[in-house]
Tab-separated table of C-alpha atoms and ligand atoms in Angstrom:
chain	number	residue	atom	x	y	z
A	1	MET	CA	112.308	71.622	72.499
A	2	ILE	CA	111.203	75.143	71.506
A	3	TYR	CA	111.116	77.555	74.772
A	4	LEU	CA	108.846	80.083	74.881
A	5	ASP	CA	108.127	80.741	78.388
A	6	ASN	CA	110.966	83.400	79.223
A	7	ALA	CA	108.266	85.198	81.291
A	8	ALA	CA	108.067	82.304	83.701
A	9	THR	CA	111.903	81.926	83.867
A	10	THR	CA	114.896	82.195	81.680
A	11	LYS	CA	117.670	79.973	81.076
A	12	THR	CA	120.820	81.132	83.251
A	13	ALA	CA	123.406	82.523	80.327
A	14	PRO	CA	126.608	80.340	80.463
A	15	GLU	CA	128.808	83.220	81.274
A	16	VAL	CA	126.702	84.116	84.216
A	17	VAL	CA	127.176	80.205	85.352
A	18	ASP	CA	131.034	80.890	85.008
A	19	ALA	CA	130.884	84.014	86.900
A	20	MET	CA	129.071	82.259	89.829
A	21	LEU	CA	131.279	78.613	89.740
A	22	PRO	CA	134.578	80.226	91.538
A	23	TYR	CA	132.298	81.220	94.239
A	24	PHE	CA	131.152	77.548	95.349
A	25	SER	CA	134.369	75.956	95.043
A	26	GLU	CA	137.345	78.755	95.641
A	27	TYR	CA	135.785	81.881	97.279
A	28	TYR	CA	133.451	80.077	99.765
A	29	GLY	CA	134.353	82.580	102.706
A	30	ASN	CA	131.820	84.403	104.498
A	31	ALA	CA	131.970	87.945	103.529
A	32	SER	CA	131.449	89.077	107.377
A	33	THR	CA	135.404	87.897	108.172
A	34	ILE	CA	138.504	89.754	108.374
A	35	TYR	CA	140.546	87.111	106.543
A	36	GLY	CA	141.456	87.126	102.816
A	37	LEU	CA	139.088	84.444	101.910
A	38	GLY	CA	136.162	86.547	103.277
A	39	SER	CA	137.172	89.656	101.802
A	40	GLU	CA	136.969	87.804	98.342
A	41	SER	CA	133.364	87.377	98.840
A	42	LYS	CA	132.959	90.967	100.221
A	43	LYS	CA	134.592	92.530	97.170
A	44	ALA	CA	132.374	90.375	94.939
A	45	ILE	CA	129.327	91.592	96.549
A	46	THR	CA	130.419	95.128	96.467
A	47	ASN	CA	131.102	94.693	92.480
A	48	ALA	CA	127.548	93.153	91.978
A	49	ARG	CA	125.932	95.934	93.931
A	50	GLU	CA	127.757	98.659	91.963
A	51	ILE	CA	126.811	97.110	88.813
A	52	ILE	CA	123.435	96.643	89.501
A	53	ALA	CA	123.163	100.383	91.103
A	54	GLY	CA	124.957	101.640	87.776
A	55	SER	CA	122.342	100.112	85.784
A	56	LEU	CA	119.388	101.992	87.586
A	57	GLY	CA	121.243	105.465	88.255
A	58	ALA	CA	121.140	104.240	91.815
A	59	LYS	CA	123.523	104.528	94.807
A	60	PRO	CA	125.061	101.227	95.443
A	61	GLU	CA	123.906	101.668	99.396
A	62	GLU	CA	120.616	101.732	97.735
A	63	ILE	CA	120.465	98.035	96.630
A	64	TYR	CA	119.576	95.392	99.093
A	65	PHE	CA	119.723	91.785	97.896
A	66	THR	CA	116.831	89.527	98.577
A	67	ALA	CA	116.013	85.780	97.702
A	68	GLY	CA	113.964	87.295	94.452
A	69	GLY	CA	111.169	89.395	93.610
A	70	SER	CA	108.490	87.835	95.472
A	71	GLU	CA	110.477	88.899	98.601
A	72	SER	CA	111.420	92.217	97.385
A	73	ASP	CA	107.713	92.884	96.582
A	74	ASN	CA	106.523	91.803	100.103
A	75	TRP	CA	109.342	93.772	101.757
A	76	ALA	CA	108.551	96.887	99.761
A	77	LEU	CA	104.916	96.788	100.827
A	78	LYS	CA	104.744	95.387	104.406
A	79	ALA	CA	108.015	97.228	105.763
A	80	THR	CA	106.624	100.798	104.179
A	81	ALA	CA	103.090	99.758	105.806
A	82	GLU	CA	104.681	99.420	108.968
A	83	ALA	CA	106.982	102.418	109.076
A	84	TYR	CA	104.360	105.091	107.823
A	85	ALA	CA	101.380	103.597	109.852
A	86	SER	CA	101.270	106.774	111.751
A	87	LYS	CA	100.968	108.912	108.825
A	88	GLY	CA	98.109	106.777	107.300
A	89	LYS	CA	97.251	103.100	106.323
A	90	HIS	CA	96.010	103.775	102.747
A	91	ILE	CA	97.989	101.684	100.145
A	92	ILE	CA	96.806	102.271	95.943
A	93	THR	CA	97.757	99.429	93.823
A	94	THR	CA	96.390	97.952	90.675
A	95	LYS	CA	94.255	94.582	89.633
A	96	ILE	CA	96.796	93.604	87.483
A	97	GLU	CA	99.576	93.160	89.826
A	98	HIS	CA	101.559	90.031	90.261
A	99	HIS	CA	100.477	87.887	93.293
A	100	ALA	CA	103.489	88.533	95.667
A	101	VAL	CA	102.041	92.413	95.371
A	102	LEU	CA	98.068	91.469	95.328
A	103	HIS	CA	98.461	88.585	98.034
A	104	THR	CA	100.694	90.883	100.227
A	105	CYS	CA	98.108	93.801	99.925
A	106	GLU	CA	95.180	91.080	101.196
A	107	TYR	CA	97.387	90.118	104.060
A	108	LEU	CA	97.962	94.177	104.824
A	109	GLU	CA	94.006	94.451	104.591
A	110	LYS	CA	93.837	91.934	107.463
A	111	GLN	CA	96.049	93.961	109.437
A	112	GLY	CA	93.841	97.018	109.239
A	113	TYR	CA	95.165	98.569	106.102
A	114	GLU	CA	93.089	100.055	103.276
A	115	VAL	CA	93.868	99.123	99.558
A	116	THR	CA	92.303	100.659	96.349
A	117	TYR	CA	92.725	98.297	93.554
A	118	LEU	CA	92.927	100.509	90.443
A	119	ASN	CA	91.120	99.160	87.240
A	120	VAL	CA	92.765	99.012	83.800
A	121	ASP	CA	91.494	99.395	80.217
A	122	ARG	CA	91.257	96.565	77.607
A	123	ASP	CA	95.089	96.792	77.057
A	124	GLY	CA	95.920	96.636	80.488
A	125	VAL	CA	96.907	100.455	81.191
A	126	ILE	CA	96.060	102.025	84.031
A	127	ASP	CA	94.142	105.461	84.008
A	128	LEU	CA	96.103	108.168	85.289
A	129	GLU	CA	93.096	110.555	86.319
A	130	GLU	CA	91.830	107.239	88.398
A	131	LEU	CA	95.178	106.779	90.130
A	132	LYS	CA	95.518	110.867	90.990
A	133	SER	CA	91.508	110.798	92.449
A	134	ALA	CA	92.487	107.738	94.731
A	135	ILE	CA	95.035	109.437	96.582
A	136	ARG	CA	93.887	110.620	99.882
A	137	PRO	CA	95.879	112.426	102.714
A	138	ASP	CA	96.538	108.886	104.488
A	139	THR	CA	97.791	107.252	101.428
A	140	ILE	CA	101.357	106.400	101.932
A	141	LEU	CA	101.962	104.081	99.451
A	142	ILE	CA	101.498	103.607	95.450
A	143	SER	CA	102.536	99.909	93.842
A	144	ILE	CA	101.934	99.807	90.368
A	145	MET	CA	104.077	97.473	88.221
A	146	PHE	CA	106.402	98.412	85.214
A	147	ALA	CA	105.160	95.710	82.968
A	148	ASN	CA	102.778	93.124	83.185
A	149	ASN	CA	103.722	89.434	83.304
A	150	GLU	CA	101.013	87.881	81.443
A	151	ILE	CA	99.816	90.522	78.917
A	152	GLY	CA	103.364	92.426	78.555
A	153	THR	CA	101.530	95.807	78.912
A	154	ILE	CA	104.140	98.720	79.946
A	155	GLU	CA	102.600	101.053	82.412
A	156	PRO	CA	102.960	104.781	82.003
A	157	VAL	CA	105.961	104.804	84.899
A	158	ARG	CA	106.865	108.090	84.740
A	159	GLU	CA	103.687	109.778	84.906
A	160	ILE	CA	103.020	107.614	87.868
A	161	GLY	CA	106.418	108.595	89.397
A	162	GLU	CA	105.381	112.176	88.604
A	163	ILE	CA	101.899	112.224	90.481
A	164	ALA	CA	103.542	110.463	93.472
A	165	ARG	CA	106.300	112.672	93.881
A	166	GLU	CA	103.770	115.734	93.618
A	167	ARG	CA	101.491	114.604	96.340
A	168	GLY	CA	104.253	113.197	98.380
A	169	VAL	CA	103.476	109.581	98.325
A	170	LEU	CA	105.989	106.678	97.798
A	171	PHE	CA	106.029	105.007	94.819
A	172	HIS	CA	107.140	100.967	94.686
A	173	THR	CA	107.457	99.462	91.160
A	174	ASP	CA	107.624	95.620	90.712
A	175	ALA	CA	109.953	95.457	87.740
A	176	VAL	CA	110.643	92.141	87.600
A	177	GLN	CA	109.524	91.732	84.068
A	178	ALA	CA	110.956	94.983	82.637
A	179	PHE	CA	114.114	95.268	84.406
A	180	GLY	CA	116.799	94.229	81.509
A	181	GLN	CA	114.107	94.575	79.058
A	182	THR	CA	113.848	98.443	78.805
A	183	PRO	CA	116.238	101.023	80.285
A	184	ILE	CA	115.145	102.448	84.075
A	185	ASN	CA	116.712	105.263	85.692
A	186	VAL	CA	114.868	105.668	89.072
A	187	ASP	CA	115.475	109.745	89.109
A	188	GLU	CA	114.220	110.078	85.844
A	189	LEU	CA	111.094	107.926	86.461
A	190	HIS	CA	110.598	109.326	90.513
A	191	ILE	CA	110.977	105.343	91.638
A	192	ASP	CA	111.368	105.525	95.364
A	193	MET	CA	111.510	101.445	95.543
A	194	LEU	CA	111.898	98.711	92.806
A	195	SER	CA	111.877	95.198	92.842
A	196	ALA	CA	113.855	93.037	90.334
A	197	SER	CA	114.578	89.178	90.277
A	198	GLY	CA	117.769	87.254	88.723
A	199	HIS	CA	115.791	84.256	87.045
A	200	LYS	CA	113.970	86.668	84.675
A	201	LEU	CA	116.851	88.026	83.192
A	202	ASN	CA	118.956	84.868	82.401
A	203	GLY	CA	120.362	84.884	86.135
A	204	PRO	CA	119.958	82.388	88.877
A	205	LYS	CA	117.097	81.676	90.561
A	206	GLY	CA	116.239	82.678	94.320
A	207	ILE	CA	118.015	86.284	94.075
A	208	GLY	CA	116.766	89.388	93.647
A	209	PHE	CA	117.072	92.980	94.909
A	210	LEU	CA	115.119	95.606	96.059
A	211	TYR	CA	116.119	99.603	95.327
A	212	ILE	CA	115.200	101.762	98.054
A	213	ARG	CA	115.868	105.358	97.807
A	214	THR	CA	117.950	106.985	100.636
A	215	GLY	CA	115.380	108.584	102.971
A	216	VAL	CA	112.588	106.291	102.604
A	217	LYS	CA	111.863	105.158	106.034
A	218	ILE	CA	111.722	101.217	105.676
A	219	ARG	CA	111.936	98.327	108.317
A	220	SER	CA	114.020	95.591	108.333
A	221	PHE	CA	112.688	92.470	106.791
A	222	VAL	CA	115.014	89.798	108.512
A	223	HIS	CA	116.147	90.378	111.828
A	224	GLY	CA	119.678	89.090	112.783
A	225	GLY	CA	123.230	89.828	111.787
A	226	ALA	CA	124.421	93.162	110.028
A	227	GLN	CA	124.230	91.893	106.521
A	228	GLU	CA	122.309	94.459	104.000
A	229	ARG	CA	123.100	97.416	106.481
A	230	SER	CA	120.982	95.427	109.281
A	231	ARG	CA	117.920	95.355	106.977
A	232	ARG	CA	117.993	92.079	105.956
A	233	ALA	CA	120.285	89.682	107.790
A	234	GLY	CA	121.575	86.347	106.784
A	235	THR	CA	124.921	85.327	105.536
A	236	GLU	CA	124.904	86.237	101.700
A	237	ASN	CA	124.178	84.239	98.680
A	238	VAL	CA	127.492	85.088	97.183
A	239	PRO	CA	127.204	82.840	94.182
A	240	GLY	CA	123.866	84.174	93.517
A	241	ILE	CA	124.523	87.789	93.897
A	242	VAL	CA	127.624	87.399	91.571
A	243	GLY	CA	125.624	85.604	89.004
A	244	LEU	CA	122.997	88.445	89.684
A	245	GLY	CA	125.536	91.255	88.880
A	246	ALA	CA	126.892	89.421	85.948
A	247	ALA	CA	123.131	88.769	84.505
A	248	VAL	CA	122.492	92.690	84.957
A	249	GLU	CA	125.874	93.539	83.289
A	250	ARG	CA	124.905	91.268	80.229
A	251	ALA	CA	121.424	92.491	79.981
A	252	VAL	CA	122.371	95.927	80.026
A	253	SER	CA	125.121	95.714	77.419
A	254	THR	CA	123.212	93.448	75.096
A	255	MET	CA	119.665	95.559	75.690
A	256	GLY	CA	119.464	97.450	72.273
A	257	PRO	CA	120.077	94.820	69.626
A	258	ARG	CA	118.494	92.144	71.895
A	259	THR	CA	115.546	93.583	72.389
A	260	GLN	CA	115.110	94.774	68.938
A	261	LYS	CA	115.559	91.301	67.390
A	262	GLU	CA	112.834	90.085	70.065
A	263	ARG	CA	110.509	92.969	68.911
A	264	ASP	CA	110.832	91.929	65.265
A	265	LEU	CA	110.518	88.216	65.933
A	266	ARG	CA	107.466	89.123	68.313
A	267	ASP	CA	105.595	91.110	65.692
A	268	TYR	CA	106.466	88.523	63.177
A	269	LEU	CA	104.563	85.826	65.444
A	270	ILE	CA	101.682	88.189	66.220
A	271	GLY	CA	101.240	89.157	62.687
A	272	ARG	CA	101.082	85.390	61.372
A	273	VAL	CA	98.832	84.357	64.482
A	274	GLU	CA	96.477	87.005	63.727
A	275	ARG	CA	96.292	86.517	59.793
A	276	GLU	CA	96.144	82.676	59.851
A	277	ILE	CA	94.186	81.861	62.783
A	278	PRO	CA	90.558	82.754	62.564
A	279	TYR	CA	88.580	83.953	65.996
A	280	CYS	CA	91.537	84.837	68.059
A	281	TRP	CA	93.055	88.389	69.098
A	282	LEU	CA	96.132	89.722	70.630
A	283	ASN	CA	95.890	90.501	74.708
A	284	GLY	CA	97.718	93.419	76.081
A	285	HIS	CA	98.958	96.932	74.682
A	286	ARG	CA	100.244	96.621	70.739
A	287	GLU	CA	103.121	99.328	71.339
A	288	LYS	CA	103.441	99.691	75.109
A	289	ARG	CA	104.660	95.920	75.534
A	290	LEU	CA	107.471	93.925	76.462
A	291	PRO	CA	109.498	93.136	73.592
A	292	ASN	CA	109.336	89.406	74.137
A	293	ASN	CA	105.532	88.968	74.943
A	294	ALA	CA	102.891	87.749	72.822
A	295	ASN	CA	99.307	86.845	74.526
A	296	PHE	CA	96.488	85.745	72.452
A	297	SER	CA	92.913	84.672	73.023
A	298	PHE	CA	91.430	81.767	70.897
A	299	LEU	CA	87.501	81.632	71.032
A	300	TYR	CA	86.080	78.053	71.713
A	301	ILE	CA	89.570	76.775	73.138
A	302	GLU	CA	90.628	75.267	76.566
A	303	GLY	CA	94.058	76.836	77.299
A	304	GLU	CA	95.238	74.192	79.292
A	305	SER	CA	94.630	71.385	76.401
A	306	MET	CA	96.630	73.975	74.012
A	307	LEU	CA	99.406	73.483	76.133
A	308	ILE	CA	99.464	69.817	76.660
A	309	MET	CA	99.375	69.738	72.867
A	310	LEU	CA	101.837	72.134	72.218
A	311	ASP	CA	104.059	70.105	74.742
A	312	MET	CA	103.472	66.996	72.907
A	313	LYS	CA	105.556	68.730	69.898
A	314	GLY	CA	108.078	70.100	72.461
A	315	ILE	CA	106.857	73.574	72.618
A	316	CYS	CA	106.816	75.178	76.255
A	317	ALA	CA	104.344	77.800	76.672
A	318	SER	CA	101.829	79.302	78.974
A	319	SER	CA	98.480	80.027	79.517
A	320	GLY	CA	98.613	83.050	81.803
A	321	SER	CA	100.799	83.176	84.720
A	322	ALA	CA	102.717	79.843	85.744
A	323	CYS	CA	101.704	80.619	89.393
A	324	THR	CA	98.337	80.164	88.424
A	325	SER	CA	98.532	77.105	86.402
A	326	GLY	CA	96.977	74.164	88.365
A	327	SER	CA	94.013	76.372	89.450
A	328	LEU	CA	90.887	76.538	87.287
A	329	ASP	CA	90.366	80.060	87.960
A	330	PRO	CA	90.724	82.350	85.151
A	331	SER	CA	93.634	84.655	85.232
A	332	HIS	CA	92.853	88.010	87.136
A	333	VAL	CA	94.562	89.789	84.799
A	334	LEU	CA	92.670	88.974	81.908
A	335	LEU	CA	89.438	89.390	83.811
A	336	ALA	CA	90.553	92.769	84.502
A	337	ILE	CA	90.930	93.770	81.066
A	338	GLY	CA	87.405	92.592	80.275
A	339	LEU	CA	87.979	89.228	78.974
A	340	LYS	CA	84.741	86.771	79.730
A	341	HIS	CA	85.744	83.859	81.780
A	342	GLU	CA	85.727	81.519	78.662
A	343	GLU	CA	87.747	83.917	76.530
A	344	ALA	CA	90.392	84.199	79.582
A	345	HIS	CA	90.645	80.439	79.761
A	346	GLY	CA	91.326	80.292	76.026
A	347	SER	CA	94.654	82.305	76.194
A	348	LEU	CA	97.904	81.412	75.454
A	349	ARG	CA	101.184	83.119	76.271
A	350	LEU	CA	104.481	82.894	74.216
A	351	THR	CA	107.316	84.459	75.739
A	352	LEU	CA	110.627	84.821	73.618
A	353	SER	CA	114.521	85.002	74.321
A	354	GLU	CA	117.009	86.464	72.561
A	355	GLU	CA	117.935	82.666	71.378
A	356	THR	CA	114.489	82.605	69.604
A	357	THR	CA	114.553	82.069	65.524
A	358	ARG	CA	112.000	82.705	63.085
A	359	GLU	CA	112.168	78.905	62.195
A	360	GLU	CA	111.064	77.912	65.789
A	361	LEU	CA	108.202	80.560	65.137
A	362	ASP	CA	107.214	79.122	62.046
A	363	PHE	CA	107.172	75.834	63.575
A	364	VAL	CA	105.090	76.777	66.422
A	365	VAL	CA	102.627	78.663	63.977
A	366	GLU	CA	102.073	75.964	62.131
A	367	GLU	CA	101.500	73.354	64.841
A	368	LEU	CA	99.137	75.899	66.447
A	369	LYS	CA	97.013	75.890	63.711
A	370	LYS	CA	96.513	72.231	63.872
A	371	ILE	CA	95.882	72.455	67.437
A	372	VAL	CA	93.508	75.258	67.488
A	373	GLU	CA	91.448	73.549	64.293
A	374	ARG	CA	91.534	69.865	66.306
A	375	LEU	CA	90.270	71.524	69.660
A	376	ARG	CA	87.568	73.583	67.961
A	377	GLN	CA	86.221	70.392	66.012
A	378	MET	CA	85.906	68.834	69.326
A	379	SER	CA	83.966	71.916	71.011
A	380	PRO	CA	80.248	71.763	70.944
A	381	LEU	CA	80.389	75.635	71.371
A	382	TYR	CA	82.492	75.936	68.087
A	383	GLU	CA	79.595	73.737	66.125
A	384	ASP	CA	77.009	75.745	67.722
A	385	PHE	CA	78.538	79.030	66.474
A	386	LEU	CA	79.247	77.410	62.966
A	387	LYS	CA	75.374	76.497	62.793
A	388	ASN	CA	74.416	80.000	63.776
A	389	GLN	CA	76.483	81.563	61.706
A	390	LYS	CA	74.990	79.539	58.730
A	391	ALA	CA	71.828	80.447	59.737
A	392	ASP	CA	72.616	83.961	59.876
A	393	GLY	CA	73.495	83.433	56.183
B	1	PLP	C1	108.429	86.335	88.391
B	1	PLP	C2	107.892	87.677	89.176
B	1	PLP	C3	107.763	87.746	90.230
B	1	PLP	C4	108.328	86.978	91.596
B	1	PLP	O1	109.626	87.069	91.254
B	1	PLP	P1	110.348	85.622	91.973
B	1	PLP	O2	111.843	85.899	91.805
B	1	PLP	O3	109.962	84.173	91.158
B	1	PLP	O4	109.882	85.330	93.644
B	1	PLP	C5	107.177	88.978	90.623
B	1	PLP	N1	106.618	89.856	90.064
B	1	PLP	C6	106.653	89.674	88.772
B	1	PLP	C7	105.673	90.695	87.664
B	1	PLP	C8	107.313	88.618	88.035
B	1	PLP	O5	107.236	88.348	86.777
């Protein structure tokens, strides 16, 4: 099997699993108890919180554990909307956010909030001037993703943070794809809230965190016990938290060489596909892009058919975001960068890991060439295109 869907989820690293195991079997105590067994859990949670805070230049008490990226996004948006409603009810986001942000915004619109969805250019980058002119006296929150999960484009987060800070508006970023792939310092980038998820960085599924800068008024998301400073109640997912801490420690300490290796292989893959497969192009920004992301559109191809044929060769890939597969609507991200419906339908996302090899990519390119050729031969549109080309001379 060749796994090239690391934007959907990653393999839990063996050392992360090893770090978690004792917290199922040996140290199963509830962290809220007084006795020694419980304090083992409490210590482990404190340790993970310190690792994560350290990785962002944040304070441990600014890290709140959640059940993953979707929950963190929901919390950041809903709770600030509620806490700042007396200041205003306007939120700014983009057209290319993950559904965890977009659908939360749609929910808030039904609750009487107004949302501006910023456009992006052909590479998926927002326009800072458009952002500036969208800010109003009643704007309470700017939520813009750090890096896009489909096309890999990295947004100008530092500039966005500066604008938000200058204008006195809170800035939340969904960093689920970027965290662990690019260095992030919440002070340098003026980030007030940041979402991240364990399973996108070789940690376990169902655990993530929300960074909330001290001073940000934010409501409790889950009411109940006093866990997470009474803002997110519920007995802590201790093994998950330990696993997340171990995954972050690992991601930070290996970041330089790991991402350089991925970047080199990514560019090798992009180069071969662009040179060797006709009528295709790269989606997303060529330089400002996640080290492990390649996203292509192939004309006269159905992405779903391509995925099925790749799967028959043992290759795991995606034709957009995993959340939208199963639906026939083209990806909102690909439409937002200006692709036509049929161009968006013919897209393929390949996301690498540190375990990806050049040999694997060579195999994928060879198979892809055959698959594209075969699917195009079955396409009446491609036939017409070839005929017209001949007629044109
Ligand atoms: C995966 C992803 C999420 C959702 O995270 P979960 O932990 O799966 O809930 C949110 N935003 C982005 C950009 C993602 O890639």
